[in-house]
XYZ file of C-alpha atoms in Angstrom:
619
model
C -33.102 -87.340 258.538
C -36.394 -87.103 261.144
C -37.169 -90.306 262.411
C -40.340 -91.136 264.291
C -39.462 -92.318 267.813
C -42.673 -94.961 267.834
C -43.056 -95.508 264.354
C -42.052 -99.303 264.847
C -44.755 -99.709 267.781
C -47.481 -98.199 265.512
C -46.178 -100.157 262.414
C -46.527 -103.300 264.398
C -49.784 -102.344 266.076
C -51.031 -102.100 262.219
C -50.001 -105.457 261.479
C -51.582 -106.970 264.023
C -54.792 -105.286 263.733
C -54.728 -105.302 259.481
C -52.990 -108.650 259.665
C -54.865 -111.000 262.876
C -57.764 -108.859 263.966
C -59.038 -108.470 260.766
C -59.192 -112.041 259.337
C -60.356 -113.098 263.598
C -63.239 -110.623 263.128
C -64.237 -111.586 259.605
C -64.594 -115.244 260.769
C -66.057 -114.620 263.554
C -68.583 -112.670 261.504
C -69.313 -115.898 259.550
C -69.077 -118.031 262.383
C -71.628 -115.807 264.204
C -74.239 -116.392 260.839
C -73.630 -119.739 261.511
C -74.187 -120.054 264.503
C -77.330 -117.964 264.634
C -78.572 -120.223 262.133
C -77.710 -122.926 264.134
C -79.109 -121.849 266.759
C -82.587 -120.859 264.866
C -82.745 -124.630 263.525
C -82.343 -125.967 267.496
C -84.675 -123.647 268.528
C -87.023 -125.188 265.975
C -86.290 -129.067 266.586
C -86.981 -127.891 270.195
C -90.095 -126.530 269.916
C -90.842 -129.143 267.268
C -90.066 -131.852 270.216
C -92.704 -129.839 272.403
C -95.368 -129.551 270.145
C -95.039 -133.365 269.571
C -95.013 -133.581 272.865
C -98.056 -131.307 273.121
C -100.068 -133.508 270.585
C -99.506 -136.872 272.291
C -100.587 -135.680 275.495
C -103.989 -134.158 274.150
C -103.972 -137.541 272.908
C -103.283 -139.358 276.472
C -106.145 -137.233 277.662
C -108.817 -137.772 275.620
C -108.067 -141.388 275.570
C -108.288 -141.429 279.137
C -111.631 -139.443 279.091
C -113.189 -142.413 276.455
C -111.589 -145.067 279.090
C -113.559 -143.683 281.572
C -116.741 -143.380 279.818
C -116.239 -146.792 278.968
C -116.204 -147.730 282.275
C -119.693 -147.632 282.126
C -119.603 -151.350 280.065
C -117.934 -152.916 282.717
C -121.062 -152.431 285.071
C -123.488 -154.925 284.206
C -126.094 -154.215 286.449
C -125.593 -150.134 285.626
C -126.204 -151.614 281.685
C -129.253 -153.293 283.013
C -130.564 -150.480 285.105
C -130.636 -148.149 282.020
C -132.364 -150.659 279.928
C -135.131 -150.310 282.065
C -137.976 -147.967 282.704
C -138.820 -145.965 285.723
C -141.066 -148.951 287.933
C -142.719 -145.778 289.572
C -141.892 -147.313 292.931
C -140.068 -144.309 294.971
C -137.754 -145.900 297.215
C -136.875 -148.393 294.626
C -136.241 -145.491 292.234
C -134.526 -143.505 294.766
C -132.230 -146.881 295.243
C -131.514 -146.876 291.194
C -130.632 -142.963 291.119
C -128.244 -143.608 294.091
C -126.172 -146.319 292.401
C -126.355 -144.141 288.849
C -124.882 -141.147 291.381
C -122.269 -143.483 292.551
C -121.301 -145.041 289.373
C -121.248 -141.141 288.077
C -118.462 -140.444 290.633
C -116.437 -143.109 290.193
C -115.886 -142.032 287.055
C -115.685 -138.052 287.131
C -113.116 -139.269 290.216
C -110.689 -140.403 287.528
C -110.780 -137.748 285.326
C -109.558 -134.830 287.209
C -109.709 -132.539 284.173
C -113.583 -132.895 283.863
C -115.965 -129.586 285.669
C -119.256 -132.287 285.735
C -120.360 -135.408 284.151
C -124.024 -135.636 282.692
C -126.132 -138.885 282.213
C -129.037 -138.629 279.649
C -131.467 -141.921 280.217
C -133.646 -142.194 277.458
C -135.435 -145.512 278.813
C -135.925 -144.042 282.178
C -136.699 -140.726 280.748
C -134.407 -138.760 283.711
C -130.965 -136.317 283.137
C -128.288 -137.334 286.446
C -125.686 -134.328 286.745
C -122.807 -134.389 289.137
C -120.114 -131.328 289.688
C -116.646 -131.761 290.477
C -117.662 -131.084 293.601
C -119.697 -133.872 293.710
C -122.767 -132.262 293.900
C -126.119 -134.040 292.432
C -128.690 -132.829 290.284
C -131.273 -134.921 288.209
C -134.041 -133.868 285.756
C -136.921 -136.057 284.502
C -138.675 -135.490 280.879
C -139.671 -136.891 277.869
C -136.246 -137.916 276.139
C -135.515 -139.575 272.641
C -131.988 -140.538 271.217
C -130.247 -137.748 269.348
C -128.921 -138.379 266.074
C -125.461 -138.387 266.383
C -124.519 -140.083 263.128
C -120.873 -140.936 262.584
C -118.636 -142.218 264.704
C -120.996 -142.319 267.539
C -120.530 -146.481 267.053
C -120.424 -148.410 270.081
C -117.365 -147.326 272.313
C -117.276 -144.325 270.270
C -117.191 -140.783 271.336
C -117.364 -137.241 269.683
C -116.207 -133.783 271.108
C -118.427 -130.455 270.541
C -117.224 -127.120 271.692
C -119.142 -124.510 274.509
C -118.452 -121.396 274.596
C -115.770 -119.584 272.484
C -112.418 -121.504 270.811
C -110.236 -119.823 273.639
C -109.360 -120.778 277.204
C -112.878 -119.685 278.825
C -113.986 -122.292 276.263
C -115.354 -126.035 277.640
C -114.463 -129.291 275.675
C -117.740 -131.369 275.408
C -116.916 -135.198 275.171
C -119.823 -137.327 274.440
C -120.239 -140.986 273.938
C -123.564 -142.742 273.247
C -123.945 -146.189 275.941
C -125.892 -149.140 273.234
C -127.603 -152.194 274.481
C -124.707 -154.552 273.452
C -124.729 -155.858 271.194
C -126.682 -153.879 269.003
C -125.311 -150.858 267.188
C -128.719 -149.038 267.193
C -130.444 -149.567 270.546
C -128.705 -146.001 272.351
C -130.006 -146.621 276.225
C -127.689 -143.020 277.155
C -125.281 -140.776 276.674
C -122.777 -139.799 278.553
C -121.243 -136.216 278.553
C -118.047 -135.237 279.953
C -117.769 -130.962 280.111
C -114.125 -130.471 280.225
C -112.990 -126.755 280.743
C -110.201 -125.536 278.035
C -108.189 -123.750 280.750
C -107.765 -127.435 282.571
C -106.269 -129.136 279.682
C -102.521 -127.378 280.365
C -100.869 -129.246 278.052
C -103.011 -126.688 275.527
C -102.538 -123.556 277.623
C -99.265 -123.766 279.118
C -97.270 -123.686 275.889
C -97.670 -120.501 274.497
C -95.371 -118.341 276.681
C -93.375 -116.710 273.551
C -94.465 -113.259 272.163
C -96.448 -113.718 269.130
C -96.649 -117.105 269.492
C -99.972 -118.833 268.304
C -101.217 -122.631 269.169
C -104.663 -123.751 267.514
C -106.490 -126.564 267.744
C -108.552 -127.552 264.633
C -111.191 -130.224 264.099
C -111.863 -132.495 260.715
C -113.371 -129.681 259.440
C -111.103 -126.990 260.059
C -113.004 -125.250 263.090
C -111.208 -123.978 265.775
C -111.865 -125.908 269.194
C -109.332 -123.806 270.768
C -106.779 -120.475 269.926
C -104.178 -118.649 272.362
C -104.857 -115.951 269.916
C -108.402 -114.833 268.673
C -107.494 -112.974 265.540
C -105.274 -115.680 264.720
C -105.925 -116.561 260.994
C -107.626 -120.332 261.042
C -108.966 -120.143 257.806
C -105.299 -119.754 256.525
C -104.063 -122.286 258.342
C -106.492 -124.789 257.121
C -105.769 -123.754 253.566
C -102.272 -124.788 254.106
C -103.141 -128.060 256.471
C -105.333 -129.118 253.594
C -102.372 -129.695 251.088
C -100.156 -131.812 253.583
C -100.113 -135.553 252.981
C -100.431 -136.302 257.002
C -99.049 -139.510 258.909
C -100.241 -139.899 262.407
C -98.321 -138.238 265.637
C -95.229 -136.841 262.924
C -94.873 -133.184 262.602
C -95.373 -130.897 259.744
C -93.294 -128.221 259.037
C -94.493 -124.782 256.673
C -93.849 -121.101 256.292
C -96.263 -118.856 256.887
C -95.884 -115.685 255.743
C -92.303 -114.665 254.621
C -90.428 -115.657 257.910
C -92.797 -117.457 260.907
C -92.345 -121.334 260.573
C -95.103 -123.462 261.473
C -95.741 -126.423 263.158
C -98.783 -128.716 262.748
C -99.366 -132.344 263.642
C -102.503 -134.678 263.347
C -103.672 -135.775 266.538
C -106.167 -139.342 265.454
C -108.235 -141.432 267.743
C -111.224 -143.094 267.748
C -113.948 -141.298 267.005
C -112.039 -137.698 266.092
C -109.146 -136.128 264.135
C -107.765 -132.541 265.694
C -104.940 -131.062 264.249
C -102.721 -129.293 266.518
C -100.990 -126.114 264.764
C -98.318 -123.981 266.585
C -97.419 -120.536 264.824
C -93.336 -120.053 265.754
C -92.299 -116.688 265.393
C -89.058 -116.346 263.906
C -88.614 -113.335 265.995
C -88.730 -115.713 269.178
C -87.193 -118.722 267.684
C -83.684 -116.013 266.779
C -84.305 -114.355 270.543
C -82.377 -117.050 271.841
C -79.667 -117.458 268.994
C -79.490 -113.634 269.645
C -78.671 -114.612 273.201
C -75.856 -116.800 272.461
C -74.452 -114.928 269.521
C -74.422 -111.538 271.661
C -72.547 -113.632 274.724
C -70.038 -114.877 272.178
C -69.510 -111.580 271.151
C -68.497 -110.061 274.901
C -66.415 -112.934 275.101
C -64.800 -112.474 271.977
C -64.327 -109.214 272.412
C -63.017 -109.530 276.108
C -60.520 -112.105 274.149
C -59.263 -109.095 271.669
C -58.783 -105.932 274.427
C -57.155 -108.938 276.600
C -54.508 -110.240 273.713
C -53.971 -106.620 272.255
C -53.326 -105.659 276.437
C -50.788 -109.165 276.087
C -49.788 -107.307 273.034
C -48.801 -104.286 273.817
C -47.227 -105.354 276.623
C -44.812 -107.734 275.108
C -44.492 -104.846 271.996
C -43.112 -102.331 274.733
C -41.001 -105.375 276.440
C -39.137 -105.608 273.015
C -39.542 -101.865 271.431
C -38.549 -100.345 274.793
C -34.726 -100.996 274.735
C -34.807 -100.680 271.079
C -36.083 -97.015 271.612
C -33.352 -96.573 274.421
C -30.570 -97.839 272.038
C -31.692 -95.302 269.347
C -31.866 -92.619 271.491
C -27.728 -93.632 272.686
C -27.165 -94.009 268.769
C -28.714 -90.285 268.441
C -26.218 -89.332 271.334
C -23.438 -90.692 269.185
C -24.326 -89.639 266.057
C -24.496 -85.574 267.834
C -20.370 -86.333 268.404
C -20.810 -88.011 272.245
C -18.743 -90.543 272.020
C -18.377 -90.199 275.905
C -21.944 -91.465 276.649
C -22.452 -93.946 279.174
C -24.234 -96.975 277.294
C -25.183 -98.644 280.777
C -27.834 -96.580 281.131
C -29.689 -98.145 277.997
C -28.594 -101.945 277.719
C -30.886 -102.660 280.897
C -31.973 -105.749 279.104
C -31.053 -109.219 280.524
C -33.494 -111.604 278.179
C -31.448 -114.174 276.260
C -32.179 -113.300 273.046
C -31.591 -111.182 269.652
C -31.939 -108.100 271.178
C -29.573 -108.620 273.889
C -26.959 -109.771 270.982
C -27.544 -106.921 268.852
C -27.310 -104.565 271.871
C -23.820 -105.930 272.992
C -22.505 -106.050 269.577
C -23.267 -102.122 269.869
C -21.353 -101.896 272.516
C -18.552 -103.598 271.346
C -18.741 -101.529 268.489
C -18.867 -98.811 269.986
C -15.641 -99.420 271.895
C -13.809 -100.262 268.606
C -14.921 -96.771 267.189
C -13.259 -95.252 270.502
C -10.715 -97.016 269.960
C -10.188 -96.110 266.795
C -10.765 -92.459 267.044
C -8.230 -92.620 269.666
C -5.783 -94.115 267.351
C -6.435 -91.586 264.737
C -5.710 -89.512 266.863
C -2.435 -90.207 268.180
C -1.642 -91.441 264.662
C -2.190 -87.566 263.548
C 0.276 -86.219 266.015
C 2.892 -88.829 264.912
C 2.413 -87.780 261.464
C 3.241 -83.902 261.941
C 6.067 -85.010 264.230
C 7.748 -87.444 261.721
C 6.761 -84.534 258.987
C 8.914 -82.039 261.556
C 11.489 -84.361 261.894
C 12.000 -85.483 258.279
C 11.843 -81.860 257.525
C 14.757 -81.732 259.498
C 16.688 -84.951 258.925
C 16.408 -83.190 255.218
C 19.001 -80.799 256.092
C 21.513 -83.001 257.569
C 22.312 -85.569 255.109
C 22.716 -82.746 252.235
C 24.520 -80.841 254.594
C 27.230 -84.259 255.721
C 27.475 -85.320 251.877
C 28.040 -82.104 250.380
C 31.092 -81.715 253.924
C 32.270 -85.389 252.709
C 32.607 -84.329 248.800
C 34.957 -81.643 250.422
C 36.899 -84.079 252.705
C 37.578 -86.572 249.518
C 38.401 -83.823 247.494
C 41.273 -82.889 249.913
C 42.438 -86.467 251.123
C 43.093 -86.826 246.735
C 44.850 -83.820 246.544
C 46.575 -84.599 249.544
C 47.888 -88.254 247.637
C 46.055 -90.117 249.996
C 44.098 -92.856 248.639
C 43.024 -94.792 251.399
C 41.116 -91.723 253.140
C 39.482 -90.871 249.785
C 38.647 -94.610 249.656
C 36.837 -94.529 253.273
C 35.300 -90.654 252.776
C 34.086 -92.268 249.093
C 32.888 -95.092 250.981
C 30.923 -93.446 253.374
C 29.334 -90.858 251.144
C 27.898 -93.718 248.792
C 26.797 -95.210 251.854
C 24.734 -91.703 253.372
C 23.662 -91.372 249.528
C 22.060 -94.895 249.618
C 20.398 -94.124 252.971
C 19.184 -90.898 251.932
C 17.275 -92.249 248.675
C 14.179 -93.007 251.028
C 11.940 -93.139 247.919
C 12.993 -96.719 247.165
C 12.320 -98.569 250.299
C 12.556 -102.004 247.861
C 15.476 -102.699 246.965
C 17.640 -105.837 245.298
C 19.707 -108.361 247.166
C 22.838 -107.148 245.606
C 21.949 -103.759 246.108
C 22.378 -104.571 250.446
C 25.400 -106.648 249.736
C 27.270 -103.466 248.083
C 25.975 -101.718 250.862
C 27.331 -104.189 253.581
C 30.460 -104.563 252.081
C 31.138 -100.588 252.571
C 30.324 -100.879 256.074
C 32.242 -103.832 256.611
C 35.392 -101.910 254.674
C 35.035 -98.910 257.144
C 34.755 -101.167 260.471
C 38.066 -102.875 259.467
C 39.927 -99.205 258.706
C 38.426 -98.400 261.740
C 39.625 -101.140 264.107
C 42.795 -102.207 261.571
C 41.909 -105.609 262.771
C 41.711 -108.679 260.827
C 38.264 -110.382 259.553
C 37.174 -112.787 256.986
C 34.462 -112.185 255.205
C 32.104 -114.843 253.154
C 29.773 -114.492 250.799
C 27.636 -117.501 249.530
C 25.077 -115.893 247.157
C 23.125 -117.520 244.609
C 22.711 -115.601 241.916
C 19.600 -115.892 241.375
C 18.893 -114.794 244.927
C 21.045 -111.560 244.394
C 18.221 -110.344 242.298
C 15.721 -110.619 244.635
C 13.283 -107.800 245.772
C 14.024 -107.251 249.489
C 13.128 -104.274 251.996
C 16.118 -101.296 252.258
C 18.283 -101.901 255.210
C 17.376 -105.904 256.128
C 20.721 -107.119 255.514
C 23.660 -104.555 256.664
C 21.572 -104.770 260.826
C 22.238 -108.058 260.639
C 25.951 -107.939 259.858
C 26.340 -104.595 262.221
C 24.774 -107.289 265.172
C 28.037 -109.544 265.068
C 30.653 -105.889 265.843
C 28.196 -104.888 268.263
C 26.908 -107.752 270.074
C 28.961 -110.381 268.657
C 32.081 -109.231 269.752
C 33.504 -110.769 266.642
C 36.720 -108.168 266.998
C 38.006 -110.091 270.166
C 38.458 -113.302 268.011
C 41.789 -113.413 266.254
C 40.496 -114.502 263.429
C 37.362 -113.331 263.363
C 34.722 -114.610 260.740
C 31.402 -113.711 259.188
C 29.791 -115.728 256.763
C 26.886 -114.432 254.594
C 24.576 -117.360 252.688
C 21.930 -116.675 250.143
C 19.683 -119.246 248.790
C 16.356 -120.122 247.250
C 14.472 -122.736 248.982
C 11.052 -123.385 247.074
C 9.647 -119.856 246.577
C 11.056 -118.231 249.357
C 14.356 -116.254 249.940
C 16.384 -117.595 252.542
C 19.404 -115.302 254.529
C 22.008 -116.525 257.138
C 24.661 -114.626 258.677
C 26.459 -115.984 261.335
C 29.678 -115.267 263.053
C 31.798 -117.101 265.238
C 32.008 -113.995 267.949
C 32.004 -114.401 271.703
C 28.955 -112.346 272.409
C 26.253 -115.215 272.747
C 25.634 -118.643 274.195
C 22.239 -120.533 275.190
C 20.512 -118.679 277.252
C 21.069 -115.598 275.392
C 19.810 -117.157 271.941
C 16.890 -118.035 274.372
C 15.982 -114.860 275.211
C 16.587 -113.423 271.888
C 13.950 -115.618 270.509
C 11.736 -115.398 272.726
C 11.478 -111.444 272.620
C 11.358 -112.080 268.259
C 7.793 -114.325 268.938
C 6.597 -111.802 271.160
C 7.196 -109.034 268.816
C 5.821 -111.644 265.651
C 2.761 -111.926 268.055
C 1.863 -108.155 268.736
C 2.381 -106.853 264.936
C 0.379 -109.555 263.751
C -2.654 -109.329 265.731
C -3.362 -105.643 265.132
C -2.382 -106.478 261.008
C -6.241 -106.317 258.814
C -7.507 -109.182 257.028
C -5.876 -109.131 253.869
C -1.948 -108.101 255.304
C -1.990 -104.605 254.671
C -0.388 -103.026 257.871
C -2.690 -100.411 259.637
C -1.155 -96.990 259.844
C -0.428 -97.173 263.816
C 1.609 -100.353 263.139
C 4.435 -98.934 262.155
C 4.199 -97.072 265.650
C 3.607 -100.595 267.348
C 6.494 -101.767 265.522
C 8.904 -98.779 266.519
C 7.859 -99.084 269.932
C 8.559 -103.085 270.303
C 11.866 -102.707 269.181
C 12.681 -100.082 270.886
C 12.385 -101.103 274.139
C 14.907 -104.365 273.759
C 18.658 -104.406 273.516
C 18.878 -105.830 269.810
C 17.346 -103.120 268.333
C 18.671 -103.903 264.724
C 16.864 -107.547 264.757
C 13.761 -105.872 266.046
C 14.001 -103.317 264.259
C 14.424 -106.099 260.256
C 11.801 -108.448 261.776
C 9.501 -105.507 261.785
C 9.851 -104.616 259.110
C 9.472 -107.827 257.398
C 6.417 -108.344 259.080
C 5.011 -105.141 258.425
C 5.762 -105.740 254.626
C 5.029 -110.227 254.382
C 3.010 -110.515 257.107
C 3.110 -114.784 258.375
C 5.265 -114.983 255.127
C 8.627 -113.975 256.712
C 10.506 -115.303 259.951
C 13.390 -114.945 261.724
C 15.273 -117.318 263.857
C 18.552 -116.911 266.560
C 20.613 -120.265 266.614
C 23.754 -120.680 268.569
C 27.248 -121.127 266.474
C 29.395 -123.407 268.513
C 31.169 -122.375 270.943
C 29.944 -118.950 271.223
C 28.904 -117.406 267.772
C 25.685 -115.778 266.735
C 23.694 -117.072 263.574
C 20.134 -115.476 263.000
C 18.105 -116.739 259.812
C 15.838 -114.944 257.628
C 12.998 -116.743 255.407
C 10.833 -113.851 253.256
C 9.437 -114.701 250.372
C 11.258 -114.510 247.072
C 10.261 -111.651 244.439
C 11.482 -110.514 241.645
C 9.213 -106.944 241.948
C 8.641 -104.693 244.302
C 5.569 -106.037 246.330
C 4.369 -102.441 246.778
C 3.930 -101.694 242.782
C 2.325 -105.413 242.602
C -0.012 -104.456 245.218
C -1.146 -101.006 244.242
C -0.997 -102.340 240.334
């Protein structure tokens, strides 16, 4: 099977760009709409704010303009001066144009935005002029009051245009001076000439592109225009249908897209309307502004997290792709690979775990190739030597058959009773393919051996035999009982003892199948059942450990086994506990106890079955 070295890394990278960028961008998409509109509608209230502010300072100013006229009340004898006629005297006229002059600068002094001030006397028939450089000029002729009509009233004013509605423009703000207090009797009038480009709070506030501010009398003429071709008659069209309060701006589309801005500027005398064309073009430029920095910063944010991404991606992929290329080794039949060389990872974590369970793994598979291994060979050489061991036993029964045959003709009964005994003892040994056999079947076979020991030795020995019945027909291992008996000629010493004495107990003891032989020998005291114990816990210990879960022996066990009791000096209780091990597992046991003074009793606990545990299992 191919397998993609990164396909992880790119599968991940996928996920995080299908499964965070994605959703990141598309909000940020929304949240950039947003805030553009957002941004549009501050841009608005802001320019809103400065057109208000705009309006009320046109306002300030021409109130201050019709303060200062108004100045001209608050000189009495100027009043009475004008209600006079020339007297045709010259130094007393030249005395009443000097304190006209003087009165004349004092107030063009405190209006800074005026170019000249002009003084029409219609009683003394003269026309006083004075510059904002303070320069003088006066004019006499025949003068009459002009008909100025509405709202020329007393303290009134009005304001014509010179010139063109644009900044080379001049404001013209008149107001007629009446003999107080009549409303009719105009003595002058007093005319302010105001240049267009000196009023900044007009000119100063278009700096946009496209942007257009008008200013619009009663009637819908244009006293001023940043922009000439600007549409007024439009504008008016639209101003016309507003219900207006006074100083509060107005808001309307003109167009499709450009929002406008108008507010009615109302004093004494006049009403202007101030109208501001906003571009929407200018009013986005900024939004633009802010949405395009948000972008760079978003996108700085992305590269920066998928740099934090990648990073941490390769922290965790990178000895993931190391441990698949040492599984790839594996897999090609190295099981000698150093794995050092790609657990280089010391962060406490998953990876770490999964990357020393390989490596434990990896030396249980070594292990247990190993053991195959050696468990092979010990195969073909038990198969060479049971090959063998086939030839022997046919060979020594068949010799025996002979022997018997000849010890009967020969009238000897007591040889053909030992050569008879000892064939049906190699004949039981050689049946290998029952390895479970009954109780009663071992006591038969112990009883032969026991028959030829004492024709052997012609020595005298007692022999007891406590067996339930029951517990005769118990299912035990081949060869548990007639090791334990051989133990007490052996190792025992029981043929020292004049009357020498083995005693053989069966018994059931709830559900399990309990065996004691015990002999009253010389071959064992204290320390010796010490010792003996000692090496049967060791040898519990090591079969038990390498035993599977469910207390089927391994194959190698039985090699474990073989080589625990082999290396001791009681090789026949090694050699039953074992077994019994191999076969019950924590179910059997086996215990040494000394039989006073000097006798050997060993104990066997297994449990008790009436079948052989092998056809139970496999059935």
């Amino acid at each position: 099977m191919s397998i993609q070295r990164y396909g992880l890394r790119r599968r991940l990278l996928r996920f995080t760009v299908c499964g965070i960028l994605l959703p990141i961008s598309a909000l940020f998409l929304i949240y950039g709409q947003y805030i553009g509109y957002s941004m549009k509608q501050s841009a608005l209230q802001q320019a809103a704010a400065a057109h208000h502010n705009t309006a009320i300072t046109l306002g300030t100013q021409m109130r201050t303009f019709s303060n200062a006229m108004r100045g001209f009340y608050t000189y009495s004898d100027m009043i009475s001066l004008l209600t006079q006629g020339r007297t045709g005297l010259y130094s007393e006229e030249q005395t009443n144009d000097e304190a006209i002059f003087n009165t004349l600068s004092l107030i063009l002094s405190s209006v800074p935005e005026a170019r000249s001030i002009k003084l029409t006397s219609f009683k003394r028939g003269m026309i006083y002029t004075m510059t904002s450089s303070y320069q003088r000029f006066s004019s006499a002729g025949e003068l009459s009051p002009p008909n100025v009509g509405f709202p020329c009233k007393p303290y009134s004013y009005y304001v014509t245009l010179l010139g063109n509605a644009d900044a080379s423009g001049k404001l013209l703000v008149c107001m007629p001076l009446y003999n107080i207090p009549s409303s009719s009797d105009i003595l002058a009038l007093v005319q302010l000439e105001v240049p267009i480009s000196n009023l900044t709070s007009l000119t100063g506030q278009t700096d946009a592109p496209g942007e257009v501010l008008c200013l619009l009398d009663q009637d819908g003429k244009p006293l001023y225009s940043s922009d000439g071709s600007a549409d007024t008659a439009a504008l008016w069209k639209k101003l016309r249908g507003i219900s207006w309060e006074k100083y509060k701006v107005q808001t309307f589309v003109q167009g499709s897209t450009d929002p406008v801005l108008a507010e009615k500027i109302e004093e004494k005398g006049f009403s202007w309307y101030l109208v501001q064309v906003c571009p929407a073009s200018s009013l986005e430029r900024s939004s633009y502004a802010f949405v395009r920095t948000t972008i760079a910063l978003f996108v700085g944010c992305v590269l920066l997290m998928l740099l934090l991404l990648v990073f941490q991606l390769n922290t965790i992929l990178t000895p993931l792709s190391r441990l698949s290329e040492y599984a790839d080794i594996v897999s090609s039949g190295n099981l000698s690979a150093d794995p050092a060389a790609y657990r280089d990872y010391d962060h406490p974590d998953e990876i770490r775990t999964l990357i020393h369970s390989i490596d434990r793994m990896m030396h249980t598979i070594t292990d247990s190739v190993i053991r195959q291994y050696e468990l092979d060979i010990a195969n073909k050489t038990m198969e060479l030597n049971m090959l063998q061991a086939q030839i022997t036993p046919h060979f020594l029964f068949n010799t025996l058959q002979c022997f018997a045959t000849t010890a009967l003709e020969g009238h000897n009964p007591e040889l053909y009773g030992c050569i008879a005994s000892l064939g049906q003892m190699l004949r039981y040994s050689m049946h290998t393919d029952q390895p479970i056999v009954t109780l009663q079947d071992e006591i038969d076979y112990s009883n032969r051996y026991i028959s030829l020991q004492l024709m052997r030795f012609k020595l005298p020995l007692q022999t007891e035999w406590q067996i339930e019945p029951k517990a005769a027909q118990c299912k035990i291992p081949k060869m548990i009982l007639q090791p334990l008996i051989e133990n007490s000629f052996t190792h025992g010493r029981i043929l020292m003892v004049p009357e020498g004495r083995i005693e053989v107990r069966a018994e059931l003891r709830e559900g399990s199948l309990v065996l004691i032989v015990s002999d009253n020998g010389l071959g064992s005291d204290a320390e010796r059942i010490r010792q003996l114990n000692q090496e049967l816990s060791t040898l519990r210990s090591s079969i038990l450990e390498r035993k599977n879960c469910n207390g089927t022996p391994m194959p190698h066990q039985h090699a474990v086994a073989e080589e625990a009791y082999g290396t001791g000096n009681n090789i026949g209780l090694n050699n039953v506990y074992s077994r019994l091990l191999l076969n019950y597992g924590t179910c059997c046991n086996m215990y040494c106890s000394l039989e006073a003074p000097t006798g050997f009793c060993v104990l066997l606990s297994l449990p008790a079955e009436k079948e052989d545990p092998h056809e139970t299992t496999a059935n």
